[in-house]
CSV table of C-alpha atoms and ligand atoms in Angstrom, one decimal:
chain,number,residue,atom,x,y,z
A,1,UNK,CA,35.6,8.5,55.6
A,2,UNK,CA,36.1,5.9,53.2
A,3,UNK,CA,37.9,7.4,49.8
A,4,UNK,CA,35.0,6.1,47.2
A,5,UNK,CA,31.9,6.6,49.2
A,6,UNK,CA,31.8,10.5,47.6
A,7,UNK,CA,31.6,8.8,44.0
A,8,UNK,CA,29.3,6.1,45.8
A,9,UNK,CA,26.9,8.4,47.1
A,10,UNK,CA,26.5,10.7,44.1
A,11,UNK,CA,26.0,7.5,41.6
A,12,UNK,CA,23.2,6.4,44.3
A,13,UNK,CA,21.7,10.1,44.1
A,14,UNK,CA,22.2,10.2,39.8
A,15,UNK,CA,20.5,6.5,39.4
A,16,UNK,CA,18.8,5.3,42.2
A,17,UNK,CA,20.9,2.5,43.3
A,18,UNK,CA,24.6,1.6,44.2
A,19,UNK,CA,26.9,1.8,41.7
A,20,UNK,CA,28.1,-2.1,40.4
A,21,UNK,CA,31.7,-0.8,41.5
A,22,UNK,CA,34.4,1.5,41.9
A,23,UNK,CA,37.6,1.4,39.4
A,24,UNK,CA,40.6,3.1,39.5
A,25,UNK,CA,43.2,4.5,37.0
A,26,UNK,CA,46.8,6.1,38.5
A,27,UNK,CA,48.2,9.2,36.9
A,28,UNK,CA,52.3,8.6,37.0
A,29,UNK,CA,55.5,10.3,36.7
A,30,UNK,CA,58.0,9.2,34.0
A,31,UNK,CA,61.0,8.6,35.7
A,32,UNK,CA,63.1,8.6,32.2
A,33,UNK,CA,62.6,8.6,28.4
A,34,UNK,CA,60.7,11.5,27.4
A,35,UNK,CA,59.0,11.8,23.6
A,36,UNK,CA,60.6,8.9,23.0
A,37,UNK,CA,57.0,6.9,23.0
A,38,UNK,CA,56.2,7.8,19.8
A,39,UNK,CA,59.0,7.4,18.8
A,40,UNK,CA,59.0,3.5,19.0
A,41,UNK,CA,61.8,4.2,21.8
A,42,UNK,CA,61.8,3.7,25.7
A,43,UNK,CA,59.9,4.7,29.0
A,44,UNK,CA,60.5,4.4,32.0
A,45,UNK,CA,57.1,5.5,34.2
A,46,UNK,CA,55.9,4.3,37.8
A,47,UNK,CA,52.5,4.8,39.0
A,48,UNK,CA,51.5,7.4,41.3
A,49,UNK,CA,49.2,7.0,44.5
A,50,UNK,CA,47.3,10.1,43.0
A,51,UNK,CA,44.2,8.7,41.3
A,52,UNK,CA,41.0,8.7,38.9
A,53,UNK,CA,38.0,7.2,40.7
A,54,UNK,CA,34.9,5.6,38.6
A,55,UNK,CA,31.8,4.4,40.4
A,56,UNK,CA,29.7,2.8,37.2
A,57,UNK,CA,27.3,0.9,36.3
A,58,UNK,CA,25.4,-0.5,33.5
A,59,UNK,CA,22.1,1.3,31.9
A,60,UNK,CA,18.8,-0.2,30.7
A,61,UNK,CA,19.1,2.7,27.9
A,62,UNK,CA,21.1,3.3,25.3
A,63,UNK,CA,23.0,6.5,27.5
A,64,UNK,CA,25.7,7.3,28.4
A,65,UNK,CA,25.9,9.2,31.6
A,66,UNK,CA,28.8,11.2,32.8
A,67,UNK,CA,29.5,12.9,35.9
A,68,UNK,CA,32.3,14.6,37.5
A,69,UNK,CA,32.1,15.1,40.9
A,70,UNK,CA,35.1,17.5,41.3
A,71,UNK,CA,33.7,19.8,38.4
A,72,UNK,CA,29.8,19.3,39.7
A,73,UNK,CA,28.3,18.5,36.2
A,74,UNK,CA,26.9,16.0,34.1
A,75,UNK,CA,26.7,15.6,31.0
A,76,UNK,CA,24.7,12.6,29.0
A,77,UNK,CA,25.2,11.6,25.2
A,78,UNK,CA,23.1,8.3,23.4
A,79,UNK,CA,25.5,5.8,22.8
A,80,UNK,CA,25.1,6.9,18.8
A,81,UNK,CA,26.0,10.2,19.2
A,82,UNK,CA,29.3,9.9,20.7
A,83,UNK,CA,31.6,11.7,18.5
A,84,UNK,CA,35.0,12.0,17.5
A,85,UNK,CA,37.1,15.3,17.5
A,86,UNK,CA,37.2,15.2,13.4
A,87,UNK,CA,33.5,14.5,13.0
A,88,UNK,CA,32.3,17.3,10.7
A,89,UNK,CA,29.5,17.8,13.2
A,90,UNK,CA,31.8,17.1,16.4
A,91,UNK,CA,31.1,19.7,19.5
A,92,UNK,CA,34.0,21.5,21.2
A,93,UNK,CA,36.0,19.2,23.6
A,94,UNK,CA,35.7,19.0,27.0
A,95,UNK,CA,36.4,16.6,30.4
A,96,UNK,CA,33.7,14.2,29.5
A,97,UNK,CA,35.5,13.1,26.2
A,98,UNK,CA,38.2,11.5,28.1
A,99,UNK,CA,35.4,9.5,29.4
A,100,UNK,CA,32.8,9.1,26.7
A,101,UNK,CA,36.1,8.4,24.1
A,102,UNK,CA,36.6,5.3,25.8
A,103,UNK,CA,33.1,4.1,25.2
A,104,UNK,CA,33.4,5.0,21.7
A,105,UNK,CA,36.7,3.5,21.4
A,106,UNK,CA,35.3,0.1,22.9
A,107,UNK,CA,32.7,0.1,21.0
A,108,UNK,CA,34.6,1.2,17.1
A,109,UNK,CA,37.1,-1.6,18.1
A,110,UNK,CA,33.7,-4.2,18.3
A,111,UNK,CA,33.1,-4.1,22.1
A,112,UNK,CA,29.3,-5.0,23.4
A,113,UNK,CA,29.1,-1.6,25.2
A,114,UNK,CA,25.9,-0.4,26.1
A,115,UNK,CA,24.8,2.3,27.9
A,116,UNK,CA,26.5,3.2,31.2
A,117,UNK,CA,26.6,5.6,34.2
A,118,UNK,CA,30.1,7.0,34.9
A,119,UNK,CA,30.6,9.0,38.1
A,120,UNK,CA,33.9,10.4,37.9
A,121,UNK,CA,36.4,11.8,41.0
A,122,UNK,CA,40.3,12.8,40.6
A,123,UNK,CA,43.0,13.4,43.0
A,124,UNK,CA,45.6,14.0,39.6
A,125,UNK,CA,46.8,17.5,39.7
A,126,UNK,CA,45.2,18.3,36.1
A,127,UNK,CA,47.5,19.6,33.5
A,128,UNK,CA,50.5,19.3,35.6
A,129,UNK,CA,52.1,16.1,33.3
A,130,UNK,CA,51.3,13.8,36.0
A,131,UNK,CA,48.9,12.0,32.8
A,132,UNK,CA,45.5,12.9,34.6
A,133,UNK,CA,43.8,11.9,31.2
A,134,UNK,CA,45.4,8.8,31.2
A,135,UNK,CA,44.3,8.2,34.5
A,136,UNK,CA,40.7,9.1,33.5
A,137,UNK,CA,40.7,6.6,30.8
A,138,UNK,CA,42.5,3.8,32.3
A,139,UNK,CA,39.9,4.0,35.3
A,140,UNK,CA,37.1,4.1,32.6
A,141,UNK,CA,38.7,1.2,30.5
A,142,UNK,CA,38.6,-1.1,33.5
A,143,UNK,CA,35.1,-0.2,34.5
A,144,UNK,CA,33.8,-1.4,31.0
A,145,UNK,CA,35.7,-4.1,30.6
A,146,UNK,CA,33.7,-5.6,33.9
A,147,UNK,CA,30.7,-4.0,33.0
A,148,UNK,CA,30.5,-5.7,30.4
A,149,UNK,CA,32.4,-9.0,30.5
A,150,UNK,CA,35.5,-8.3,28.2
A,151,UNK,CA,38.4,-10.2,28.4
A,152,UNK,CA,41.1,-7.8,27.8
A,153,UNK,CA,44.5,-7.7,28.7
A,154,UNK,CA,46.3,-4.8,30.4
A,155,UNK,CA,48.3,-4.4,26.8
A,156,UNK,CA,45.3,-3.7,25.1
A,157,UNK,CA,43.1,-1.8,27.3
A,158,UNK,CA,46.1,0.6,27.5
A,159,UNK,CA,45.8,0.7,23.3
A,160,UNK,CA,42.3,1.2,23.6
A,161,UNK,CA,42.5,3.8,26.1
A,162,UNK,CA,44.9,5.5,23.7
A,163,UNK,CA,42.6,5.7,21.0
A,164,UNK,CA,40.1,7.5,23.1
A,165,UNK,CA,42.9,10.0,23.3
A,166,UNK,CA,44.2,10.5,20.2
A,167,UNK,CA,41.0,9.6,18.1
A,168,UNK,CA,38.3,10.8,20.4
A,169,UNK,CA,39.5,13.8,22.1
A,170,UNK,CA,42.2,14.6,19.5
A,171,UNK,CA,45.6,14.7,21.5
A,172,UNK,CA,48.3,12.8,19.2
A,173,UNK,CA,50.2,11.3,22.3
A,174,UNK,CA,52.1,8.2,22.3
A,175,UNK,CA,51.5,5.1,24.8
A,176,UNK,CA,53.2,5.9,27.6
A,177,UNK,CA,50.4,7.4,30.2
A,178,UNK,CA,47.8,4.6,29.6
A,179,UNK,CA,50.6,1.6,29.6
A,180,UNK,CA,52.1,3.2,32.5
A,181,UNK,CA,48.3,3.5,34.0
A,182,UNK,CA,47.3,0.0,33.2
A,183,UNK,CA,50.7,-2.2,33.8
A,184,UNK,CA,52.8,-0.7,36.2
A,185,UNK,CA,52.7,-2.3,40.0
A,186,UNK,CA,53.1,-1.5,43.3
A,187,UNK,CA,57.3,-0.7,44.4
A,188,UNK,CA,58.3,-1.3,40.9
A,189,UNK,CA,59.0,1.2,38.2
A,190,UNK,CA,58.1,0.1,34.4
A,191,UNK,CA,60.2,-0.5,31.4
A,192,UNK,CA,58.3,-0.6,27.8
A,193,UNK,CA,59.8,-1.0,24.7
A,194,UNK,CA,57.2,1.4,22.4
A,195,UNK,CA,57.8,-0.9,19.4
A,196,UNK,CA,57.9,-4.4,20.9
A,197,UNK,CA,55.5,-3.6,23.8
A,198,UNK,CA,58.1,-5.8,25.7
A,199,UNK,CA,57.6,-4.7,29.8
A,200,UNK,CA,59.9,-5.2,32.4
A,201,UNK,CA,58.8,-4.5,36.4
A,202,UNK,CA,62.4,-3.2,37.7
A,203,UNK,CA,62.3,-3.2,41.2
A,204,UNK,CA,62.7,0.2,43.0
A,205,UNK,CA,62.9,0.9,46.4
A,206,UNK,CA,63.7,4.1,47.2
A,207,UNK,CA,63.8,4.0,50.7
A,208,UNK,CA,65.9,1.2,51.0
A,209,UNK,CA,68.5,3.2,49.2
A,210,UNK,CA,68.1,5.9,51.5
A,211,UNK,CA,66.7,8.5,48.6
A,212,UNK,CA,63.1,9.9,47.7
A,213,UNK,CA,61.3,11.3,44.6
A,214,UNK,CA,60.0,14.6,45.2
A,215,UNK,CA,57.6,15.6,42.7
A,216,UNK,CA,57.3,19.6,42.3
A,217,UNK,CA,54.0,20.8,40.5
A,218,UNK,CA,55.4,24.2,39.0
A,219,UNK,CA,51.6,25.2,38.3
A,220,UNK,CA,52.4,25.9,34.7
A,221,UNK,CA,49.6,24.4,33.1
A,222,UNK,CA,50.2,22.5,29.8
A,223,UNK,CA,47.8,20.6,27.3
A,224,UNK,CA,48.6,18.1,24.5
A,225,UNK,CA,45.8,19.2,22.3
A,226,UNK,CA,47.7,22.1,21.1
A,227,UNK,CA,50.0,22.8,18.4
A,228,UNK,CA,53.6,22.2,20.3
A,229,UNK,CA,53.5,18.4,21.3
A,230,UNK,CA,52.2,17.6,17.9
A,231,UNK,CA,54.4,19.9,15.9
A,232,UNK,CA,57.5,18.1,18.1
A,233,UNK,CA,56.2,14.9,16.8
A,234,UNK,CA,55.7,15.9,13.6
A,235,UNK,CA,59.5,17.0,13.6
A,236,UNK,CA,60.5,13.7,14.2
A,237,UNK,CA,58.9,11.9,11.6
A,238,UNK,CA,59.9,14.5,9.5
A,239,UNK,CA,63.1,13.5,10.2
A,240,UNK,CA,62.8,10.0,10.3
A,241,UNK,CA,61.5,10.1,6.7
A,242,UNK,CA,64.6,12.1,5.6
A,243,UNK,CA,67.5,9.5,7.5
A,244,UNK,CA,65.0,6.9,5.6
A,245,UNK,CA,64.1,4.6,9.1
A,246,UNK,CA,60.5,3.8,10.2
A,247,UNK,CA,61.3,6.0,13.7
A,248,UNK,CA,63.8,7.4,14.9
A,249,UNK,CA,64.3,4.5,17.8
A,250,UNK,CA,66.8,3.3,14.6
A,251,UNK,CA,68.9,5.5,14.5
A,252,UNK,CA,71.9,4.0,15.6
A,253,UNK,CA,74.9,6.3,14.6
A,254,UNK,CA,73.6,9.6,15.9
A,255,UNK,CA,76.8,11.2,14.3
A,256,UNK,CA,76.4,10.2,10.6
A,257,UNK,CA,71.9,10.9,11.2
A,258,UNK,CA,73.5,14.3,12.1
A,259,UNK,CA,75.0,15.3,9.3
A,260,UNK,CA,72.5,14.3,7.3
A,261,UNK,CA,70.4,16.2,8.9
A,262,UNK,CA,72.5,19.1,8.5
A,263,UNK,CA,72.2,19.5,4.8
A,264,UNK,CA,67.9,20.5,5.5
A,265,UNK,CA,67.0,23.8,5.4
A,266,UNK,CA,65.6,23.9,9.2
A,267,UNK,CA,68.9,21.7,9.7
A,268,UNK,CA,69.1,23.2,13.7
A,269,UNK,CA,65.5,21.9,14.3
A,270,UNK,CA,66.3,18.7,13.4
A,271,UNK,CA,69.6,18.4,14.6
A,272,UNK,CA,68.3,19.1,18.0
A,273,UNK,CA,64.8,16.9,18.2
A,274,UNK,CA,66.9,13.8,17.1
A,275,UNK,CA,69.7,14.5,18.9
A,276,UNK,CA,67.1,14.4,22.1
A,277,UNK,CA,65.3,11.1,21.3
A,278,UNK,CA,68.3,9.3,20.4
A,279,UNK,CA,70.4,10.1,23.4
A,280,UNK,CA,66.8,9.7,25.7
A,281,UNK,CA,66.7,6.7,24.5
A,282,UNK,CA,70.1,5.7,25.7
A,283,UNK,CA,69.5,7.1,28.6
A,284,UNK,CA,66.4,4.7,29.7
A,285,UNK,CA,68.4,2.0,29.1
A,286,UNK,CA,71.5,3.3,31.1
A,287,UNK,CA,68.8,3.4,33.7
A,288,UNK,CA,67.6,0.1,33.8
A,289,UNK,CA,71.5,-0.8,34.2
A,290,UNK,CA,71.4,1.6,37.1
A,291,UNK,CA,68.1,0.3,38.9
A,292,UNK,CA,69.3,-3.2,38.3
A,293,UNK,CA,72.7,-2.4,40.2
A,294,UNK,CA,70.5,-1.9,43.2
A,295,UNK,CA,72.9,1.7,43.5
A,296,UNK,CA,69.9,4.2,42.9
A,297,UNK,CA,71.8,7.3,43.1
A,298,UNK,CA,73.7,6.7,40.2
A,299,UNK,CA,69.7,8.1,38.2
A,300,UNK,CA,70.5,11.2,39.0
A,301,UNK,CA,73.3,12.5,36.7
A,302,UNK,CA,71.0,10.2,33.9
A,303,UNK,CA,67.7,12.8,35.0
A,304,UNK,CA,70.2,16.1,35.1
A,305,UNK,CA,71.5,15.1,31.4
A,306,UNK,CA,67.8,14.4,30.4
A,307,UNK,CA,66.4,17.8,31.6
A,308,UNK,CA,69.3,19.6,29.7
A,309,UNK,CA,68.2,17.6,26.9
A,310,UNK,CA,64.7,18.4,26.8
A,311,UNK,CA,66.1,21.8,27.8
A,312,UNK,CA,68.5,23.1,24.8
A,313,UNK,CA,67.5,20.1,22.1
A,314,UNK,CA,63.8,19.6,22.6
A,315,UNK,CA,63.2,22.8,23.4
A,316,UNK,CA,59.8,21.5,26.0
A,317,UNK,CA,61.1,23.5,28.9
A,318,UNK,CA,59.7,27.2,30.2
A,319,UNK,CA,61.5,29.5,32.8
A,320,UNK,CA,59.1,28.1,35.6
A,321,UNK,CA,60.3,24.1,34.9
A,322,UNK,CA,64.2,25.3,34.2
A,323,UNK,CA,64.0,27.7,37.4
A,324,UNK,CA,62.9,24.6,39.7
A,325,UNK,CA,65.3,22.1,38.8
A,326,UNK,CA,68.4,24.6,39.0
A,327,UNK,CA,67.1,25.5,42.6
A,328,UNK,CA,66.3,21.4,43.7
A,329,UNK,CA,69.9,21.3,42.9
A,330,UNK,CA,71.1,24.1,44.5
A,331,UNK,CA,69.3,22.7,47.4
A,332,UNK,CA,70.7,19.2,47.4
A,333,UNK,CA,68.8,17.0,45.0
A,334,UNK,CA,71.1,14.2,43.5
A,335,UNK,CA,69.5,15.0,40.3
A,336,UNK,CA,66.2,16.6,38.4
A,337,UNK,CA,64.5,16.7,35.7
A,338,UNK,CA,61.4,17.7,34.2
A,339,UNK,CA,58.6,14.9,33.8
A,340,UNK,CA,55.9,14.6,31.3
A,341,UNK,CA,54.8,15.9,27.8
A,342,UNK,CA,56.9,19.6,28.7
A,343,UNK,CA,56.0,23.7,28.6
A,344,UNK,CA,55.1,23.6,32.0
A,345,UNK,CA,53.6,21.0,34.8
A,346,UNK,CA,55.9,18.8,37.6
A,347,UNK,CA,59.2,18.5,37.6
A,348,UNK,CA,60.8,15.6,39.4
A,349,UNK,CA,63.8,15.4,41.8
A,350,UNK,CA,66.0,13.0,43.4
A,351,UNK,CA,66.6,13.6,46.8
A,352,UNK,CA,68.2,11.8,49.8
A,353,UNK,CA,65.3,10.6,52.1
A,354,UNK,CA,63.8,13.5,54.7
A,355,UNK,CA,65.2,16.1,52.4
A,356,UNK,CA,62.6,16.6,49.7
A,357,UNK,CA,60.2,19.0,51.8
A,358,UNK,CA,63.1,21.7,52.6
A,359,UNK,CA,64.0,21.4,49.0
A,360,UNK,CA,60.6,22.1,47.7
A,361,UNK,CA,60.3,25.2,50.5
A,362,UNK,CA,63.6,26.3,48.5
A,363,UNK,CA,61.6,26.3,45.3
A,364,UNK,CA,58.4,28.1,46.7
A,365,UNK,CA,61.1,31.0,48.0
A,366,UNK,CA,62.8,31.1,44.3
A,367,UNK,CA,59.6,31.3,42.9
A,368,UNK,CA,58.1,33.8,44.8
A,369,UNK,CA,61.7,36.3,44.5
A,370,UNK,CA,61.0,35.5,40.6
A,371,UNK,CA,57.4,36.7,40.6
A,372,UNK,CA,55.9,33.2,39.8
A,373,UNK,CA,53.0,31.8,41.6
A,374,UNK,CA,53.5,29.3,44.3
A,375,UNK,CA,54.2,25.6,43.4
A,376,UNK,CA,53.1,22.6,45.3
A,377,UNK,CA,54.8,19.2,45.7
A,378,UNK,CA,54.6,15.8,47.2
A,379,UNK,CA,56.8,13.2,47.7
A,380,UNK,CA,55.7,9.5,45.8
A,381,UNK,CA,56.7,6.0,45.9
A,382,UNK,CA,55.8,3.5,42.9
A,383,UNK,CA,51.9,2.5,43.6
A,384,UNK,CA,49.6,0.3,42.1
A,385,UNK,CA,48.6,0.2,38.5
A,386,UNK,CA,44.8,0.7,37.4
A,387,UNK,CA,42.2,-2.3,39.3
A,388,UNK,CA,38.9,-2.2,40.8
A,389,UNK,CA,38.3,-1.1,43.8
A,390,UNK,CA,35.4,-2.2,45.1
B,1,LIG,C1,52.7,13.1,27.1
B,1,LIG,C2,52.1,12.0,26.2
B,1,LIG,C3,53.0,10.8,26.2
B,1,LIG,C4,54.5,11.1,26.0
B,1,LIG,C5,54.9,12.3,26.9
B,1,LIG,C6,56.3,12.7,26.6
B,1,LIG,O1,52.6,12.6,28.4
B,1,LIG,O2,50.8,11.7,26.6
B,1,LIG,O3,52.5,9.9,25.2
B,1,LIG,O4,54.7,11.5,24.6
B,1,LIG,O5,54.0,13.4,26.8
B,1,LIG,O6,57.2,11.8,26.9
């Protein structure tokens, strides 16, 4: 059957008529540079071929209409009651913000959007780090933008979509999931610069080099809207303040910002965040040297090095994440690390072509003898970036 005609149908059954079209939003793994977004630092994300699905169309009302197809609800808000986590008035959160945030964000930033119906279906694991969110928005982004005639570039709709996260459904994440959502294309892997917004497509084919990305969902749910992620960010301004630099992408003698550092009362803290961004940050761009050299295995000690990073100096790991890159390796993975925002979700591994399914049976085993639930995993190749799809 064809892969939209679910979202198709249940628009057609919700309004009455075919939807205008179908948009589409990847989620993505980061290959390298993690917390380093809002940081002003480097990322290094490719798209997934896991996606959000949006059959829409324009309203003769001023309503927004929301469905999820996966989740079997709708949910419908006028276009002037859309409101913002920090409203005094503002409801609890919930999936349809990701949506309805986007409408709002359009519309604060001076968008004609009027009312809409917005039939949503996901293949993103959800709260796995694979940026299912982003996905969400990126999707929902497009679909207005065409709805309603708006001449925005991939750049921006990524910014906008951002502010429906951050302002909208209250997660303070940087820009990585929606630029990597919005700009990154098919068989390449994306480099941002989170100050310049300067993108490079770096060219990365996997199989060419004999090697594959196995991506291992350790089923350890995580969420941005909770105090960790922002207090980590928090920590870095913090310290950014103190070494006296807009962000901590300028640092650039991590041995005298140490010491500095060391004289604060929480001095371990912030020896360790900074110590992680500024040596992720090298590490992106050690990466882009690799990928450019065509010699793809040289990523992996560059993943090993970040996951021990995020490990003992970020301190974003759990046992669940740490347990399945020590037994990819163990297994034969060139390299691992864990991908996304940390405590909990995917981890990803480096593995020689054929290899990555007996490597992730290796981790259901270790799991199971350590009393965790059962992970799953997949194997992905840099797909498209967010487009319409009918
Ligand atoms: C989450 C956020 C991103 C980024 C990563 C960590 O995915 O949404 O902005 O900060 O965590 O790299």
């Amino acid at each position: 059957m064809n892969p939209l005609q679910p979202a198709i149908d249940r628009y057609t059954e919700l309004v009455g008529d075919s939807p205008t079209g179908v948009w589409a939003g990847p989620g993505r793994v980061n290959l390298i540079g993690e917390h380093t977004d809002y940081n002003d630092g480097f990322v290094m994300p490719f798209a997934l071929q896991h996606a959000a699905l949006v059959a829409a169309g324009v309203r003769d009302d001023d309503q927004v209409v929301v469905d999820s197809l996966d989740l079997s609800e709708t949910h419908t808000v006028a276009l002037d009651d859309l409101t913002p986590f920090d409203a005094p008035d503002a409801p609890e959160r919930r999936w349809s913000d990701y949506l309805l945030g986007c409408v709002w964000a359009l519309r604060e930033a001076g968008h004609a959007v009027g009312g809409v119906t917005l039939v949503l279906s996901s293949d993103v694991p959800v709260g796995a780090g694979l940026s299912s969110s982003a996905a969400i928005e990126c999707a929902v982004v497009g679909a207005l933008c065409d709805l309603f005639d708006l001449d925005i570039s991939p750049m921006d709709r990524a910014k906008l979509a951002r502010v429906a996260e951050n302002a909208y459904v209250g997660a303070p994440t940087g820009l990585l999931d929606q630029a990597a959502s919005t700009l990154c294309t098919l068989g390449h892997t994306l480099f941002l610069d989170c100050r310049s917004l300067e993108t490079r497509q770096i060219p990365i084919d996997l199989a060419a080099a004999g090697l594959e990305i196995l991506v291992l969902d350790t089923k350890t749910p995580h969420s941005h809207v909770d105090g960790e992620y922002a207090e980590r960010r928090a920590t870095c301004e913090r310290a950014a303040a103190i070494l006296g630099v807009p962000a901590l992408r300028d640092v650039d003698d991590l041995g005298s910002a140490l010491r500095v550092l060391a004289a604060e009362a929480d001095n371990d803290r912030l020896v360790k965040r900074v110590r992680h961004v500024v040596t992720e940050n090298d590490r992106v761009l050690e990466a882009i040297e690799v990928a450019d050299s065509g010699d793809l295995t040289k990523l992996a000690p560059l993943l090993d090095a970040s996951h021990a990073s995020m490990r003992d100096d970020f301190e974003i790991t759990v046992p669940t994440v740490d347990l399945a890159v020590e037994t990819v390796r163990d297994a034969g993975a060139l390299g691992a690390r864990m991908t996304g925002g940390g405590f909990g979700g995917c981890i990803i591994a480096l593995c020689r072509e054929g290899e990555g399914e007996g490597i992730g049976q290796r981790v259901a085993a270790a799991f199971a003898e350590a009393g965790f639930g059962a992970p799953v995993w997949f194997t992905a190749t840099p797909a498209e970036g967010a487009r319409r799809l009918a």
